[in-house]
Amino acid sequence: SCFLRHARSRNYASESELCKLESVPLDFGDYHPLKPITVTESKTKKMNRKESTSSTSSSSSSSVMDPLSSVLDGTDPLSLFAAAADPVTVTSTMDGARRKRDKDDSSAVGSDFEPWSSKRGEILARYTTTEKLSINLYMGSEKGKAATSGSAVSEKVRTRLEELDDLEEGSQKELLNLTQQDYMNRIEELNQSLKDAWSSDQKVKALKIVIQCSKLLSDTTVIQFYPSKFVLITDILDTFGKLVYERILSMCADNRVSLPDNFSPESVNDTAKETCLNWFFKIASIRELIPRFYVEAAILKCNKFLSKMGISECLPRLTSMIRGIGDPLVAVYARAYLCRVGMEVAPQLKESLNKNFFDFLLTFKQIHGDTVQNQLVGQCVEMPLYLTLYSPAIDWILQCIAYHAPEVLLTEMMERCKKLGNNALLLNSVMSAFRAEFIAARSMDFIAMIKECDESGFPKHLLFRSLGLNLALADPPENDRLQILNEAWKVITKLKNPQDYVNCAEVWVEYTCRHFTKREVNTVLADIIKHMTPDRAFEDAYPQLQSIIQKVITYIYDFSLLFSVEKFLPFLDMFQKESVRVEVCKCIMESFIKHQQESTKDPVILNALLHICKTMHDSVNALTLEDEKRMLATLINGFIKMVSFGRDFEQQLSFYVEARSMFCNLEPVLVQLIHSVNQLAMETRKVMKGNHSRKTAAFVRACVAFCFITIPSLSSIFTRLNLYLHSGQVALANQCLSQADAFFKAAVSLVPEVPKMISVDGKMRPSDAFLLEFLCNFFSTLLVVPDHPEQGVLFLVRGLLNVIQDYTWEDNSDDKVRIYTNVLHLLSAMTQEAYIYHVDKVDSNDTLYGGDSKFLAEISKLCETVIAQILDHLKTLGKEETLKRQSQLALYFFNTIVAHGDLRNNKLNQLSVNLWNLAQKHGFADTKTMVKTLEYIKRRSQQPEMSHFTDLALRLPLQSRT
């Protein structure tokens, strides 16, 4: 009870000086740990005097041998930076790297080459059929199995040859009337059978399965499924090739040491070579051309075991073999497979790939021959559909040839394509496979070639689409740009089918946005609206329309310019499906937040974006996920923060009021609006330098009223508590005392409603820690809040203490006592003649009461009550299971008395000694903490007017745990 009568009189200014860190003058010549370090590699070329001084002046540590450099031998990134001081070193390093990269490019395929695996899924999805399919399955013969157990080598060889003959003479079963899915399942079964046969050492059976599968590639009875069939069966061939290669490679391992990747044939042992030759001889004995070609191509890589020139000799022979395949579709896919294998095992042998393609060009006219025409009539397939079956194969062949190819070769191939009649198919593949820069530079030539194409064969709009895709990646010559757009759009705008039209328009919108002004973009958007509105065609084209919007906002990110494009908002109206509409709105808002650098008050932007944000907000319903709500709120908040009417504060407040009515379902947006309005009030104060006129005082009160009526609509209780406190502080700063009191009273009355558990990031957590933090902040504010003349002394503090007293705390919680201890800090500060901080132009209680004895007596009464509560609680913790908590609280209270009490008073001095002993009594005190606390008291005793701390230190024994 004597605590407040003997609160230590504080001189805050001198205490602050004492607590400051000692300033030490810094000599910048010395080594400093935060200075940038340059690691100088000792092996680098010697520099002249001028250069060396500049490099070493950055740090004295550069002279020390760097442990990283010694291990990495100068290849680490730090050494490369160090070498930047010497241009010669840098140039030679870069040249070396470039030479190495060029060498790698010529011998291996880089990451810029799109692999076959990325095309596989697209082909399977695109080339489908509803017709029935048939498949021949290999049936294993018992005769063969029995014969393989023969002991003589010659008998074994003869048996295996008989087995292969047996396969070709009909040990197979034909499955008819399969659906596409059944067919794919059967192929997968064959793939598994191959692996099973291989793992059970039935190599001949595995070969038979592969031969059988390869034969399926000569069957074109369901022609539109052929590209997908090719994908499925070549997967089996790839598996087989890999199994054979790994088998032979494992035979090369001596003493379990495997061969390096770049091994030479000389390092391969005789057994492995013999096995490898055996495989090639087996394959050579296959009678039919197509399986013989495919199976040999599958194990092409195994030539590495036999001779250095093996692959380069095999590729031309296999290329020539394809000339024997009569069906042009089957032949072109065989060429594609050879290119695929060739690029994997020997990408440097481009001559064979080129020969492969030129062979194809020679036989190209077969596509329009009578045999093919009769086949198409028999299967009721139109020519344009038939030609699209060639695309995956030709695209792949051309991609392989064009990879890192010189301009001369590409030009030659383009000229050869020009000479062929009906070359739309080839032209499309050239545009798909060649480098975009090559195509863009010759855009007008390609347009001329597209114009000459026969419309009946391959649709021209697809050719323009392919050209557009290239022009999105590379720029054509500047003088041709407008003519290119006009020529392309002439064809696109005549398209009757909305799906064909929007597929092309989607590609060409990007070209228009890249190279032209808003006028041309507006024209294109208007044309799209005109084509897609009839019969609600836009409903089937949402992905393409979304892509168009994305491209427009990628290139036109100045929103005043974007919304001046007349047809932009009508274009948005085509998104009638809510989920798609919201996605588009999110894209636009993300672009605005990313690119809008300065705040805006442009009415065009504000109206358009308010409409877009309203669309997002209105999509929220009871089923909307919390993450989605959070994302929408973040985007809307980003917009609200970017709106500024400058000094027109009233217009700004009107905007916030309108936003509140529009976005009332998203709590984070309401929170942002409250913060924004508080900021507006503080900006008004700043402009008026704290001296409000009648008009600004009324405006600030309007801001305060906005917050006061908005906060209760929030659901999160701690959000409400913190906003009441924050808004009360803003009201106080603007001299709105009665409004500040209203905020603080609302906060006090809300505390009893705080639940025991609250949801934090989706998990239930105890609320005690959050409440303790809030109340500490609240106490700090209450120090400067002046008493209301009609409410009595410290009415807010009393009210808050009553609420804390009545609040139901957890049994195992000491937060109530911690709060009471913090109240003592507040009451101690209130007894000082001048408070530690003030609010400008607001008189706090130190000025109002002027240290009046009645005021101090009231504080003293409060203090007695609080201390009694603390001591009572400490007594209740005397049970064995709560002794540790008692020790911690006793030390916490002791520290409060040492910091805020006047220990020259005997009673207070004795209380502190008792608390010290209680903290240590049962051995739960942390020895380190106690030692440090005692050291602190001894240090304090050396300060002026603190000599009584010396006596106190002598009365505070340290007890050992034992």
PDB file of N, CA, C and O in Angstrom, residues 191 194 198 203 206-208 210 234-246 279 283 294-296 298-299:
ATOM      1  N   ASN A 191       2.998 -53.239 -73.243  1.00  0.00           N
ATOM      2  CA  ASN A 191       4.179 -52.572 -72.676  1.00  0.00           C
ATOM      3  C   ASN A 191       4.595 -53.273 -71.376  1.00  0.00           C
ATOM      4  O   ASN A 191       5.785 -53.536 -71.137  1.00  0.00           O
ATOM      5  N   LEU A 194       6.063 -56.711 -72.099  1.00  0.00           N
ATOM      6  CA  LEU A 194       7.456 -56.561 -72.550  1.00  0.00           C
ATOM      7  C   LEU A 194       8.391 -56.491 -71.342  1.00  0.00           C
ATOM      8  O   LEU A 194       9.399 -57.212 -71.274  1.00  0.00           O
ATOM      9  N   TRP A 198      11.089 -59.351 -70.172  1.00  0.00           N
ATOM     10  CA  TRP A 198      12.504 -58.982 -70.053  1.00  0.00           C
ATOM     11  C   TRP A 198      13.040 -59.328 -68.666  1.00  0.00           C
ATOM     12  O   TRP A 198      14.115 -59.903 -68.522  1.00  0.00           O
ATOM     13  N   LYS A 203      14.078 -63.007 -73.437  1.00  0.00           N
ATOM     14  CA  LYS A 203      14.442 -61.935 -74.355  1.00  0.00           C
ATOM     15  C   LYS A 203      13.766 -62.086 -75.719  1.00  0.00           C
ATOM     16  O   LYS A 203      13.372 -61.105 -76.347  1.00  0.00           O
ATOM     17  N   ALA A 206      10.256 -60.939 -75.579  1.00  0.00           N
ATOM     18  CA  ALA A 206      10.232 -59.467 -75.560  1.00  0.00           C
ATOM     19  C   ALA A 206      10.371 -58.923 -76.981  1.00  0.00           C
ATOM     20  O   ALA A 206       9.650 -58.010 -77.393  1.00  0.00           O
ATOM     21  N   LEU A 207      11.304 -59.512 -77.753  1.00  0.00           N
ATOM     22  CA  LEU A 207      11.515 -59.059 -79.136  1.00  0.00           C
ATOM     23  C   LEU A 207      10.260 -59.305 -79.975  1.00  0.00           C
ATOM     24  O   LEU A 207       9.861 -58.458 -80.781  1.00  0.00           O
ATOM     25  N   LYS A 208       9.619 -60.468 -79.760  1.00  0.00           N
ATOM     26  CA  LYS A 208       8.393 -60.768 -80.512  1.00  0.00           C
ATOM     27  C   LYS A 208       7.309 -59.718 -80.250  1.00  0.00           C
ATOM     28  O   LYS A 208       6.609 -59.282 -81.166  1.00  0.00           O
ATOM     29  N   VAL A 210       7.720 -56.620 -79.378  1.00  0.00           N
ATOM     30  CA  VAL A 210       8.101 -55.354 -80.031  1.00  0.00           C
ATOM     31  C   VAL A 210       7.835 -55.426 -81.533  1.00  0.00           C
ATOM     32  O   VAL A 210       7.328 -54.474 -82.144  1.00  0.00           O
ATOM     33  N   THR A 234       5.353 -46.192 -80.181  1.00  0.00           N
ATOM     34  CA  THR A 234       6.769 -45.786 -80.055  1.00  0.00           C
ATOM     35  C   THR A 234       7.186 -45.701 -78.588  1.00  0.00           C
ATOM     36  O   THR A 234       8.366 -45.802 -78.280  1.00  0.00           O
ATOM     37  N   ASP A 235       6.219 -45.551 -77.675  1.00  0.00           N
ATOM     38  CA  ASP A 235       6.557 -45.640 -76.243  1.00  0.00           C
ATOM     39  C   ASP A 235       7.124 -47.028 -75.921  1.00  0.00           C
ATOM     40  O   ASP A 235       8.092 -47.170 -75.168  1.00  0.00           O
ATOM     41  N   ILE A 236       6.485 -48.069 -76.501  1.00  0.00           N
ATOM     42  CA  ILE A 236       6.957 -49.448 -76.288  1.00  0.00           C
ATOM     43  C   ILE A 236       8.335 -49.624 -76.909  1.00  0.00           C
ATOM     44  O   ILE A 236       9.236 -50.233 -76.311  1.00  0.00           O
ATOM     45  N   LEU A 237       8.523 -49.078 -78.114  1.00  0.00           N
ATOM     46  CA  LEU A 237       9.832 -49.171 -78.779  1.00  0.00           C
ATOM     47  C   LEU A 237      10.921 -48.495 -77.950  1.00  0.00           C
ATOM     48  O   LEU A 237      12.038 -48.995 -77.827  1.00  0.00           O
ATOM     49  N   ASP A 238      10.580 -47.318 -77.365  1.00  0.00           N
ATOM     50  CA  ASP A 238      11.552 -46.611 -76.523  1.00  0.00           C
ATOM     51  C   ASP A 238      11.928 -47.450 -75.302  1.00  0.00           C
ATOM     52  O   ASP A 238      13.095 -47.517 -74.909  1.00  0.00           O
ATOM     53  N   THR A 239      10.900 -48.093 -74.709  1.00  0.00           N
ATOM     54  CA  THR A 239      11.158 -48.963 -73.546  1.00  0.00           C
ATOM     55  C   THR A 239      12.119 -50.082 -73.938  1.00  0.00           C
ATOM     56  O   THR A 239      13.101 -50.366 -73.226  1.00  0.00           O
ATOM     57  N   PHE A 240      11.844 -50.705 -75.093  1.00  0.00           N
ATOM     58  CA  PHE A 240      12.683 -51.811 -75.568  1.00  0.00           C
ATOM     59  C   PHE A 240      14.120 -51.345 -75.808  1.00  0.00           C
ATOM     60  O   PHE A 240      15.085 -51.985 -75.365  1.00  0.00           O
ATOM     61  N   GLY A 241      14.271 -50.226 -76.513  1.00  0.00           N
ATOM     62  CA  GLY A 241      15.612 -49.690 -76.792  1.00  0.00           C
ATOM     63  C   GLY A 241      16.394 -49.434 -75.511  1.00  0.00           C
ATOM     64  O   GLY A 241      17.575 -49.747 -75.413  1.00  0.00           O
ATOM     65  N   LYS A 242      15.685 -48.896 -74.499  1.00  0.00           N
ATOM     66  CA  LYS A 242      16.339 -48.593 -73.225  1.00  0.00           C
ATOM     67  C   LYS A 242      16.767 -49.882 -72.511  1.00  0.00           C
ATOM     68  O   LYS A 242      17.876 -49.972 -71.968  1.00  0.00           O
ATOM     69  N   LEU A 243      15.904 -50.897 -72.531  1.00  0.00           N
ATOM     70  CA  LEU A 243      16.222 -52.173 -71.864  1.00  0.00           C
ATOM     71  C   LEU A 243      17.443 -52.844 -72.496  1.00  0.00           C
ATOM     72  O   LEU A 243      18.338 -53.329 -71.787  1.00  0.00           O
ATOM     73  N   VAL A 244      17.481 -52.854 -73.837  1.00  0.00           N
ATOM     74  CA  VAL A 244      18.611 -53.495 -74.540  1.00  0.00           C
ATOM     75  C   VAL A 244      19.899 -52.741 -74.222  1.00  0.00           C
ATOM     76  O   VAL A 244      20.934 -53.345 -73.901  1.00  0.00           O
ATOM     77  N   TYR A 245      19.851 -51.410 -74.310  1.00  0.00           N
ATOM     78  CA  TYR A 245      21.053 -50.593 -74.072  1.00  0.00           C
ATOM     79  C   TYR A 245      21.581 -50.812 -72.648  1.00  0.00           C
ATOM     80  O   TYR A 245      22.776 -51.037 -72.439  1.00  0.00           O
ATOM     81  N   GLU A 246      20.676 -50.778 -71.669  1.00  0.00           N
ATOM     82  CA  GLU A 246      21.109 -50.938 -70.270  1.00  0.00           C
ATOM     83  C   GLU A 246      21.651 -52.339 -69.999  1.00  0.00           C
ATOM     84  O   GLU A 246      22.572 -52.516 -69.212  1.00  0.00           O
ATOM     85  N   TRP A 279      21.951 -58.961 -81.175  1.00  0.00           N
ATOM     86  CA  TRP A 279      20.673 -58.227 -81.277  1.00  0.00           C
ATOM     87  C   TRP A 279      20.468 -57.689 -82.690  1.00  0.00           C
ATOM     88  O   TRP A 279      19.384 -57.796 -83.272  1.00  0.00           O
ATOM     89  N   ILE A 283      17.518 -58.710 -85.425  1.00  0.00           N
ATOM     90  CA  ILE A 283      16.620 -57.707 -86.035  1.00  0.00           C
ATOM     91  C   ILE A 283      16.727 -57.754 -87.556  1.00  0.00           C
ATOM     92  O   ILE A 283      15.734 -57.612 -88.280  1.00  0.00           O
ATOM     93  N   TYR A 294      11.680 -50.108 -87.529  1.00  0.00           N
ATOM     94  CA  TYR A 294      11.383 -49.517 -86.216  1.00  0.00           C
ATOM     95  C   TYR A 294      12.217 -50.138 -85.099  1.00  0.00           C
ATOM     96  O   TYR A 294      12.723 -49.433 -84.222  1.00  0.00           O
ATOM     97  N   VAL A 295      12.372 -51.469 -85.134  1.00  0.00           N
ATOM     98  CA  VAL A 295      13.103 -52.117 -84.039  1.00  0.00           C
ATOM     99  C   VAL A 295      14.588 -51.756 -84.104  1.00  0.00           C
ATOM    100  O   VAL A 295      15.227 -51.511 -83.080  1.00  0.00           O
ATOM    101  N   GLU A 296      15.133 -51.682 -85.324  1.00  0.00           N
ATOM    102  CA  GLU A 296      16.548 -51.290 -85.430  1.00  0.00           C
ATOM    103  C   GLU A 296      16.733 -49.840 -84.985  1.00  0.00           C
ATOM    104  O   GLU A 296      17.699 -49.505 -84.291  1.00  0.00           O
ATOM    105  N   ALA A 298      14.994 -48.333 -82.823  1.00  0.00           N
ATOM    106  CA  ALA A 298      14.838 -48.282 -81.365  1.00  0.00           C
ATOM    107  C   ALA A 298      16.149 -48.565 -80.645  1.00  0.00           C
ATOM    108  O   ALA A 298      16.412 -48.007 -79.577  1.00  0.00           O
ATOM    109  N   ILE A 299      16.990 -49.466 -81.214  1.00  0.00           N
ATOM    110  CA  ILE A 299      18.255 -49.786 -80.524  1.00  0.00           C
ATOM    111  C   ILE A 299      19.450 -49.127 -81.231  1.00  0.00           C
ATOM    112  O   ILE A 299      20.585 -49.574 -81.095  1.00  0.00           O
TER     113      ILE A 299
END
